[in-house]
Short mmCIF file of C-alpha atoms and ligand atoms in Angstrom, two decimals:
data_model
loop_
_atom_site.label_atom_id
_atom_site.label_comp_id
_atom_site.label_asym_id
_atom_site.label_seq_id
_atom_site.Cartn_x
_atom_site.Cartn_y
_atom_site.Cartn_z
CA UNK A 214 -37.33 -48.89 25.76
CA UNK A 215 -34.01 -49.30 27.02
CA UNK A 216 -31.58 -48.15 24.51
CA UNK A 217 -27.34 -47.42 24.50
CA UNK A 218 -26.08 -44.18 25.53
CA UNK A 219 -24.62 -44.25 22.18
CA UNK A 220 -27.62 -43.82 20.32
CA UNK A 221 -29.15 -41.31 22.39
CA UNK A 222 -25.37 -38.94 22.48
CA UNK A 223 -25.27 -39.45 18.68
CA UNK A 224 -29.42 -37.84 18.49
CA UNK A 225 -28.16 -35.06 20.75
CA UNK A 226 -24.52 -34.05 19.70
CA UNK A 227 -24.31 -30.73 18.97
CA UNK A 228 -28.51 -30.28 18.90
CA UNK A 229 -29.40 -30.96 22.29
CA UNK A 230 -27.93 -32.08 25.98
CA UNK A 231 -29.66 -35.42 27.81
CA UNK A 232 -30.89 -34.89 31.21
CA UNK A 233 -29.28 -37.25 33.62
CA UNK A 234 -31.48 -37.98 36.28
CA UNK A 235 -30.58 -39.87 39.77
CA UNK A 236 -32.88 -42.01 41.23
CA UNK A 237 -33.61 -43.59 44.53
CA UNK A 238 -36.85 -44.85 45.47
CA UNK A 239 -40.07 -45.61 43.69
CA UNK A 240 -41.78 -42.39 43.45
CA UNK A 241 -38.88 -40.50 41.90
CA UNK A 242 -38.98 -43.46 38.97
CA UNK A 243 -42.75 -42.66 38.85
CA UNK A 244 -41.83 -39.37 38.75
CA UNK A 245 -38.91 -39.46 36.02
CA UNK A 246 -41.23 -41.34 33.83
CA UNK A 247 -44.08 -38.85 34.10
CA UNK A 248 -42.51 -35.70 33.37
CA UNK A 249 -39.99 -37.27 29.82
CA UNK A 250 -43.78 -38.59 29.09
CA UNK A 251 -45.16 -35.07 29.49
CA UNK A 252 -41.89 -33.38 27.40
CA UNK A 253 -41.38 -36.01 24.76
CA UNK A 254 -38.00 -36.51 26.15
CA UNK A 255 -35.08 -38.86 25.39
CA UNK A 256 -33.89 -39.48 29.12
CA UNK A 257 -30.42 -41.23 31.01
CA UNK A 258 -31.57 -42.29 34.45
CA UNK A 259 -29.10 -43.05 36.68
CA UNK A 260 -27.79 -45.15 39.43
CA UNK A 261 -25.24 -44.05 42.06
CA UNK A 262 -23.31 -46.29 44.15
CA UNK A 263 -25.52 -44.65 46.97
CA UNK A 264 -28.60 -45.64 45.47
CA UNK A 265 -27.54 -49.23 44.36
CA UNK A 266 -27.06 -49.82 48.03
CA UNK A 267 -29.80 -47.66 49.56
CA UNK A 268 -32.76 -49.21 47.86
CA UNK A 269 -31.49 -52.82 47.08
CA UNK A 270 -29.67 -52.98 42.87
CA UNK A 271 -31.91 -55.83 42.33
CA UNK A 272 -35.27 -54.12 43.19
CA UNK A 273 -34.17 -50.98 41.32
CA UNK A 274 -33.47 -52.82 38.21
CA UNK A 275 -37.06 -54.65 38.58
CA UNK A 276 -38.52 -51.27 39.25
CA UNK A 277 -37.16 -49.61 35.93
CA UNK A 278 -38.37 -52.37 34.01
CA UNK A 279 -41.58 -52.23 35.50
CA UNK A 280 -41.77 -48.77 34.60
CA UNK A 281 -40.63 -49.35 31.02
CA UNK A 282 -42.80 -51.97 30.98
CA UNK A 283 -46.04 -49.43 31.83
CA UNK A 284 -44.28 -46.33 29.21
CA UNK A 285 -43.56 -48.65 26.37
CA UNK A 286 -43.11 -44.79 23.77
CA UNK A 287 -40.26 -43.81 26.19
CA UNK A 288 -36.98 -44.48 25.36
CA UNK A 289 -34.20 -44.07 27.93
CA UNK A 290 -30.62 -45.20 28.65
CA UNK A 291 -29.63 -46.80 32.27
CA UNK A 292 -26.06 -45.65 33.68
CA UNK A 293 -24.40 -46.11 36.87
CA UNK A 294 -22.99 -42.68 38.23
CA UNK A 295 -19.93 -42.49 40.04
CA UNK A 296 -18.79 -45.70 39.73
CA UNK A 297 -15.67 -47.48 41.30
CA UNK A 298 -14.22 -50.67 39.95
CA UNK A 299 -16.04 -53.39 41.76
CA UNK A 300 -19.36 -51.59 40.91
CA UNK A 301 -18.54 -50.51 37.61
CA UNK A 302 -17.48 -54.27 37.06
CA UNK A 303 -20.66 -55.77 38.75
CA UNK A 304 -22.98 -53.38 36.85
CA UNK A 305 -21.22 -54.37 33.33
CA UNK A 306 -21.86 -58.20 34.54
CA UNK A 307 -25.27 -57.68 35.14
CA UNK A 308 -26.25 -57.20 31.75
CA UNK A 309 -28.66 -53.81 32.55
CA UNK A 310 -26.78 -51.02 32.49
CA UNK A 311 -26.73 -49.12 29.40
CA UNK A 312 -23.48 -47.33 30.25
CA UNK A 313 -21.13 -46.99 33.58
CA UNK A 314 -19.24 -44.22 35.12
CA UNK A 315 -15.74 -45.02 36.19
CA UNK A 316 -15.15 -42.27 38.71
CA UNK A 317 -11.03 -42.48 39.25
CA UNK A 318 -11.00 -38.73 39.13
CA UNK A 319 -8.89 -38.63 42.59
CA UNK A 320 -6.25 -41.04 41.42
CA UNK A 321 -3.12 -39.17 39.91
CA UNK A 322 -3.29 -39.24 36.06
CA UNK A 323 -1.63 -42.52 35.26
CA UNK A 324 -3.42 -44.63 38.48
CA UNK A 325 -6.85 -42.77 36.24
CA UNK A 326 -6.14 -44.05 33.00
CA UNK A 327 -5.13 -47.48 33.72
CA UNK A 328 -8.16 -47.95 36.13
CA UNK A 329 -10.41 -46.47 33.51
CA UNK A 330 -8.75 -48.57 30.61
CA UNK A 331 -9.41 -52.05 32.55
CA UNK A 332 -13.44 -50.61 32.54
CA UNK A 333 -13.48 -49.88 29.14
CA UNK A 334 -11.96 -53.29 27.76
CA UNK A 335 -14.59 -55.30 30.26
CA UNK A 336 -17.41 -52.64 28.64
CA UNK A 337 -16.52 -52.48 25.79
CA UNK A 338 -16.58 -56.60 25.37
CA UNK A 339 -20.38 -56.50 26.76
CA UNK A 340 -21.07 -53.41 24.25
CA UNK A 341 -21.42 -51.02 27.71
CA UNK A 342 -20.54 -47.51 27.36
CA UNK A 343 -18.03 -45.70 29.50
CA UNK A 344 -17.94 -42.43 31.37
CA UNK A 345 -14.98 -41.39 32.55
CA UNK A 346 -13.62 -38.25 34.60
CA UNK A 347 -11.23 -36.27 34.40
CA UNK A 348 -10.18 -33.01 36.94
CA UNK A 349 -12.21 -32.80 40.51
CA UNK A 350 -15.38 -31.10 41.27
CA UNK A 351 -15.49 -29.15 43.90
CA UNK A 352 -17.83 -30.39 46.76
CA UNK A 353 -18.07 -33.94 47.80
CA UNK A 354 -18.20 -36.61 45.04
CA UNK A 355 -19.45 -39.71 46.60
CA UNK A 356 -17.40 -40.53 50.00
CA UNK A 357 -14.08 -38.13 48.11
CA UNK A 358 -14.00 -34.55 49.41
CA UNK A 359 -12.67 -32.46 47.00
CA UNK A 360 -10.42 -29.69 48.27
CA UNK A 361 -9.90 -26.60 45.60
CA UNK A 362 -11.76 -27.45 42.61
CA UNK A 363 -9.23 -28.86 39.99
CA UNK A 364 -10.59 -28.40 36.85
CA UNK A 365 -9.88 -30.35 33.50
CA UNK A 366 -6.85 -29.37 31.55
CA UNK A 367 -7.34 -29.44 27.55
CA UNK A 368 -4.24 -31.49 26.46
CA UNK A 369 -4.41 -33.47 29.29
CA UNK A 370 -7.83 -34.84 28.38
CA UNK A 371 -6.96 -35.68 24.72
CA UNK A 372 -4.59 -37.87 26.12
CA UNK A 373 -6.70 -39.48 28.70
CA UNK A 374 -8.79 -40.04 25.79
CA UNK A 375 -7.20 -41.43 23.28
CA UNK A 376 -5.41 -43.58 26.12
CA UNK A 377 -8.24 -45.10 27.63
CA UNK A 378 -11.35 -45.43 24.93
CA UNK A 379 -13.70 -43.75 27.25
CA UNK A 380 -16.60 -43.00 25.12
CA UNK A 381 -17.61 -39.68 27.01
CA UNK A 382 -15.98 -37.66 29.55
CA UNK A 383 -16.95 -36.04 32.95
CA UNK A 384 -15.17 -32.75 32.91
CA UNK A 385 -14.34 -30.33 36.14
CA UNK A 386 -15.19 -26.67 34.91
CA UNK A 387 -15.97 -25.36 38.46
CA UNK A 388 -19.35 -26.73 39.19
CA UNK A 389 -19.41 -28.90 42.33
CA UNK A 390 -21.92 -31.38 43.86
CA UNK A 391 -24.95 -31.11 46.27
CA UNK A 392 -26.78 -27.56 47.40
CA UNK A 393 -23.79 -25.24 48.39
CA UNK A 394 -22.01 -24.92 44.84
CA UNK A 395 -20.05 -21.03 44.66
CA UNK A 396 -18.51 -19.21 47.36
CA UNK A 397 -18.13 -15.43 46.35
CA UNK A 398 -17.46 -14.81 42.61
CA UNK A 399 -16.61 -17.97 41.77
CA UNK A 400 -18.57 -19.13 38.22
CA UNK A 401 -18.24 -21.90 35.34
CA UNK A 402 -15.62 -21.82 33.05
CA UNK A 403 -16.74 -21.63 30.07
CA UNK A 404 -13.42 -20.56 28.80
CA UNK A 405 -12.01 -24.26 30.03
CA UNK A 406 -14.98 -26.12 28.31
CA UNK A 407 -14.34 -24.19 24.85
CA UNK A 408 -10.70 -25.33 25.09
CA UNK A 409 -12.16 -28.92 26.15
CA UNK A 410 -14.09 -28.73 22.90
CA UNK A 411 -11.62 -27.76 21.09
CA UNK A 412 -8.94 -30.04 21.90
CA UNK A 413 -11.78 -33.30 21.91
CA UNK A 414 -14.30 -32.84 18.89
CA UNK A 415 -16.87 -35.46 18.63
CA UNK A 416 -15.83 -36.44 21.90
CA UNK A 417 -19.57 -36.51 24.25
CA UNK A 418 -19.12 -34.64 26.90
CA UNK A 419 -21.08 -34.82 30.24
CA UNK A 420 -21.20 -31.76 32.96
CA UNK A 421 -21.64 -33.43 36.89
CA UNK A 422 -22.87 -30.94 39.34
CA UNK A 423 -25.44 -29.03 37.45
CA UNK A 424 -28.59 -28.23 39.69
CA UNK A 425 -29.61 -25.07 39.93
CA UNK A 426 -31.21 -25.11 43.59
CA UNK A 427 -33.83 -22.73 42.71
CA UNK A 428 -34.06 -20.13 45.39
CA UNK A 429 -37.98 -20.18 45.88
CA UNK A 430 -37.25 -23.53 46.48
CA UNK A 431 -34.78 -22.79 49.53
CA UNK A 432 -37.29 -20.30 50.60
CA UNK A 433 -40.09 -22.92 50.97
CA UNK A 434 -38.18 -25.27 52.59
CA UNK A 435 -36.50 -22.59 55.35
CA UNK A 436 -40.43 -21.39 55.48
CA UNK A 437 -41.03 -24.51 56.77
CA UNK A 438 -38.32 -25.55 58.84
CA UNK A 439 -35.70 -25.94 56.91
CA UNK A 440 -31.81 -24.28 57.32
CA UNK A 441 -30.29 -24.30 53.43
CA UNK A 442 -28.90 -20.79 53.95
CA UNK A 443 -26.14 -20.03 51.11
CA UNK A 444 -27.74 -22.70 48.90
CA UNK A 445 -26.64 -21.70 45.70
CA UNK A 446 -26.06 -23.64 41.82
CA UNK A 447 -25.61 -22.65 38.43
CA UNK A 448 -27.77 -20.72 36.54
CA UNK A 449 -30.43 -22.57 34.66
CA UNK A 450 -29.78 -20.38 31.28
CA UNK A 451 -26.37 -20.89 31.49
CA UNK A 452 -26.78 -24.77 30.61
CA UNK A 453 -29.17 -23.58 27.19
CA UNK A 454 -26.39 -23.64 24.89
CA UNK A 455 -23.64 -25.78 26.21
CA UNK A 456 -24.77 -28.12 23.07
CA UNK A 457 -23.04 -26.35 21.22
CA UNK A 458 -19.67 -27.42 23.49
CA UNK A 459 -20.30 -30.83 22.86
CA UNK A 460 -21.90 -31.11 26.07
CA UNK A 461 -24.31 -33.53 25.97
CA UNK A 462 -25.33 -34.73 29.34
CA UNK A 463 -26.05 -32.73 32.17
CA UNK A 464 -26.33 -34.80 35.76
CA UNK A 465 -29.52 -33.39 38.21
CA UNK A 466 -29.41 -34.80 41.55
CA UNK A 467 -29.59 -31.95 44.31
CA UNK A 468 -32.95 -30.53 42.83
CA UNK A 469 -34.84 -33.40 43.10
CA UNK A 470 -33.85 -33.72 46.45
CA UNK A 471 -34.92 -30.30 47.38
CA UNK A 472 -38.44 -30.58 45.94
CA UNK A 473 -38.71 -34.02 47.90
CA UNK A 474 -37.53 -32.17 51.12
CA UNK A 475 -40.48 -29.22 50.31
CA UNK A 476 -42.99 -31.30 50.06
CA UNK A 477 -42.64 -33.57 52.64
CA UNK A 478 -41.76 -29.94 55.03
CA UNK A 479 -44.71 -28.50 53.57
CA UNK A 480 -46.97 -31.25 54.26
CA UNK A 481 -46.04 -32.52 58.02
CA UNK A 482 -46.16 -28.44 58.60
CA UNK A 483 -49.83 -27.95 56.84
CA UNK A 484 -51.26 -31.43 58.17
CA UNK A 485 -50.84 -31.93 61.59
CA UNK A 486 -52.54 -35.41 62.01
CA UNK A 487 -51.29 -36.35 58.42
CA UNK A 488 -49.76 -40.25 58.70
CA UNK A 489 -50.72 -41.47 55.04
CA UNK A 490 -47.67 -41.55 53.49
CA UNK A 491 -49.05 -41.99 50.07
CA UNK A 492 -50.17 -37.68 50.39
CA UNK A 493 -46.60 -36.56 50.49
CA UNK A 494 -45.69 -39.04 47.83
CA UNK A 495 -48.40 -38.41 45.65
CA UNK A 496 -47.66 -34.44 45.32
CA UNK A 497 -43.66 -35.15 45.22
CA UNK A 498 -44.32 -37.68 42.19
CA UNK A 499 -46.48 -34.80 40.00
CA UNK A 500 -44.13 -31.77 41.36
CA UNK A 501 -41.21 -34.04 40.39
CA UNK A 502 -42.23 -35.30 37.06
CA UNK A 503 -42.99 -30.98 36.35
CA UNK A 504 -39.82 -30.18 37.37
CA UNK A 505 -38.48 -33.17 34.83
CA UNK A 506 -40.47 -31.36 31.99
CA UNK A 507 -38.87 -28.48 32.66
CA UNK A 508 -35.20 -29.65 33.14
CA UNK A 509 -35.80 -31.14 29.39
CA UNK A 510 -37.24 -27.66 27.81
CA UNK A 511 -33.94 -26.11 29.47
CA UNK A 512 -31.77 -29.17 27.77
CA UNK A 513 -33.38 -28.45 24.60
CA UNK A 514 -34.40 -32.67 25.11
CA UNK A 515 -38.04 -32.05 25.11
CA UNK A 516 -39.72 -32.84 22.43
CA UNK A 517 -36.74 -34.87 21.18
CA UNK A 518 -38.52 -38.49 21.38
CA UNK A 519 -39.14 -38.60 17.89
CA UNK A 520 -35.96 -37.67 16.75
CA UNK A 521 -34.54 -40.66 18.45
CA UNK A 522 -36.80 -42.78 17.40
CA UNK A 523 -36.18 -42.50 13.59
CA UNK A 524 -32.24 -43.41 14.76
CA UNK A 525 -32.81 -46.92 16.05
O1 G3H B 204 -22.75 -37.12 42.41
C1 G3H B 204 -23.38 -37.57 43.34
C2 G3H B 204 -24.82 -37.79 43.15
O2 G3H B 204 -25.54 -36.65 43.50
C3 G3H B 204 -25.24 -39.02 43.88
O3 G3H B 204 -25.30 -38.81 45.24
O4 G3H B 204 -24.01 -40.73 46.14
O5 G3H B 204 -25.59 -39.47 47.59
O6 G3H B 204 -26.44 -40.97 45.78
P1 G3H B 204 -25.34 -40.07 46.25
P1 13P B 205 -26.03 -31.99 41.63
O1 13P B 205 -25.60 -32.21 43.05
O2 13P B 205 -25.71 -30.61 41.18
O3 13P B 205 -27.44 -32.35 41.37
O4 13P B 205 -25.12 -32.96 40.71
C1 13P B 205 -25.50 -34.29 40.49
C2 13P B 205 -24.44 -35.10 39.84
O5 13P B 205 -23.47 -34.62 39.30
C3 13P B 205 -24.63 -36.55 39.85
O6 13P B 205 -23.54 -37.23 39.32
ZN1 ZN B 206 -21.67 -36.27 39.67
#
């Protein structure tokens, strides 16, 4: 069941965080499904601008119902990630996204709030929730590089806040996007997302960047081919408690992609003749809906469905 990110962030304030899972393609839908079946999860699957164009919006949105359709127990919110204004407007319009992100996080301050406060008045009239950020990731976001991360200043984000009516906010504490997330010593601050907290109670807050590009993962896929040397992201048992920071969604992109890249290595290494594509896709669905499970026991989501449930 497709429900509002509202719901599911008032289940999981303060008790749990929401894994945020992107999707592409077919088998990591199949995937996604399998493992929130196998944890009991509450789940936000979402939709980059990437994706939307990749594998056609249209057929994604008939796949996701299809796949609601087949897990009728699962509830789950939709959400467009990274969102600029003509998508973030066309996915309000289209009547099937649970929430939006409206990504203006390289505009100066002002250009951010009044871009973000046009999205939230057209949301907000369809009863669509908005994301919005505030400070820059390090990495690449989308198409934006980021240069030095820039991370989220306390005051400044009650103010973007209370400006705009966001209803949750993306919030630059040093993590970064893709595979190659710290140079050195650099780590999350934790410092800047108690202040965040502080400054913003109640407010849902939602951490980009977070895959921890497990390293026997690299290792399988340079065993096999692959160059990911320096791959690095945050610690898994770092994300346990940041609950308790009002934290409660935590984007995963980068992993998935990794275990996709393994298998498919690992197979067109091991199988020589191999041209059925449905092999490679078969394995990356079950070692994706595992990793899923697992994401969710690190969240504290699994075993959560219930919980949510009782709320609607
Ligand atoms: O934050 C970016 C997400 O990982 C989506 O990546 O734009 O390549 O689909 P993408
Ligand atoms: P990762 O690249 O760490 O998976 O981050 C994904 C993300 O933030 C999607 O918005
Ligand atoms: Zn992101």
């Amino acid at each position: 069941m497709i429900i509002t990110t509202e719901q599911l962030f008032k289940a999981a304030y303060k008790n749990f965080s929401i894994g945020a899972y992107n999707i592409n393609n077919m088998e990591q839908i199949f995937g996604l499904f399998q493992g929130n079946k196998q944890s009991n999860a509450p789940f936000i699957l979402q939709i980059s601008r990437g994706a939307r164009s990749y594998a056609n919006k249209v057929m994604l949105e008939a796949m996701i119902k299809a796949c609601d359709q087949l897990n009728p127990e699962l509830v789950f919110a939709v959400h467009l990630d990274h969102g600029d204004e003509p998508n973030a407007h066309d996915a309000i319009d289209s009547g099937f996204y649970s929430s939006v992100m409206i990504d203006a996080s390289a505009k100066p301050f002002e250009e951010n709030i009044e871009i973000t406060k046009r999205v939230v008045d057209h949301a907000h009239s369809k009863g669509v929730r908005v994301e919005a950020e505030l400070g820059e990731l390090g990495g690449v976001e989308e198409d934006i590089a980021g240069n030095a991360a820039h991370l989220t200043d306390a005051k400044q984000a009650k103010e973007f806040v209370e400006r705009t009516g966001c209803d949750s906010l993306a919030i630059a504490i040093d993590t970064s996007h893709g595979a190659y997330k710290f140079s050195g010593n650099q780590k999350i601050h934790f410092d800047r997302l108690k202040e965040i907290f502080a400054a913003l109670p109640g407010v849902p807050l939602v951490m980009h960047g977070s895959s921890s590009i497990p390293q026997d993962e690299v290792q399988k896929i340079e065993a096999a081919g692959g160059k990911l040397s320096g791959a690095r992201g945050v610690d898994e048992n770092d994300l346990r408690d940041v609950h308790t920071y009002g934290v409660v969604k935590i984007n995963i992109d980068s992993d998935g992609r990794l275990i996709w890249t393994r298998v498919h290595r690992e197979y067109f290494r091991d199988k020589l003749n191999g041209i059925d594509l449905r092999e490679p896709g078969k394995t990356y669905i079950a070692e994706y809906g595992n990793f899923i499970a697992h994401k969710n026991e690190a969240f504290g989501s699994a075993g959560q469905l219930d919980a949510v449930r009782k709320l609607l």
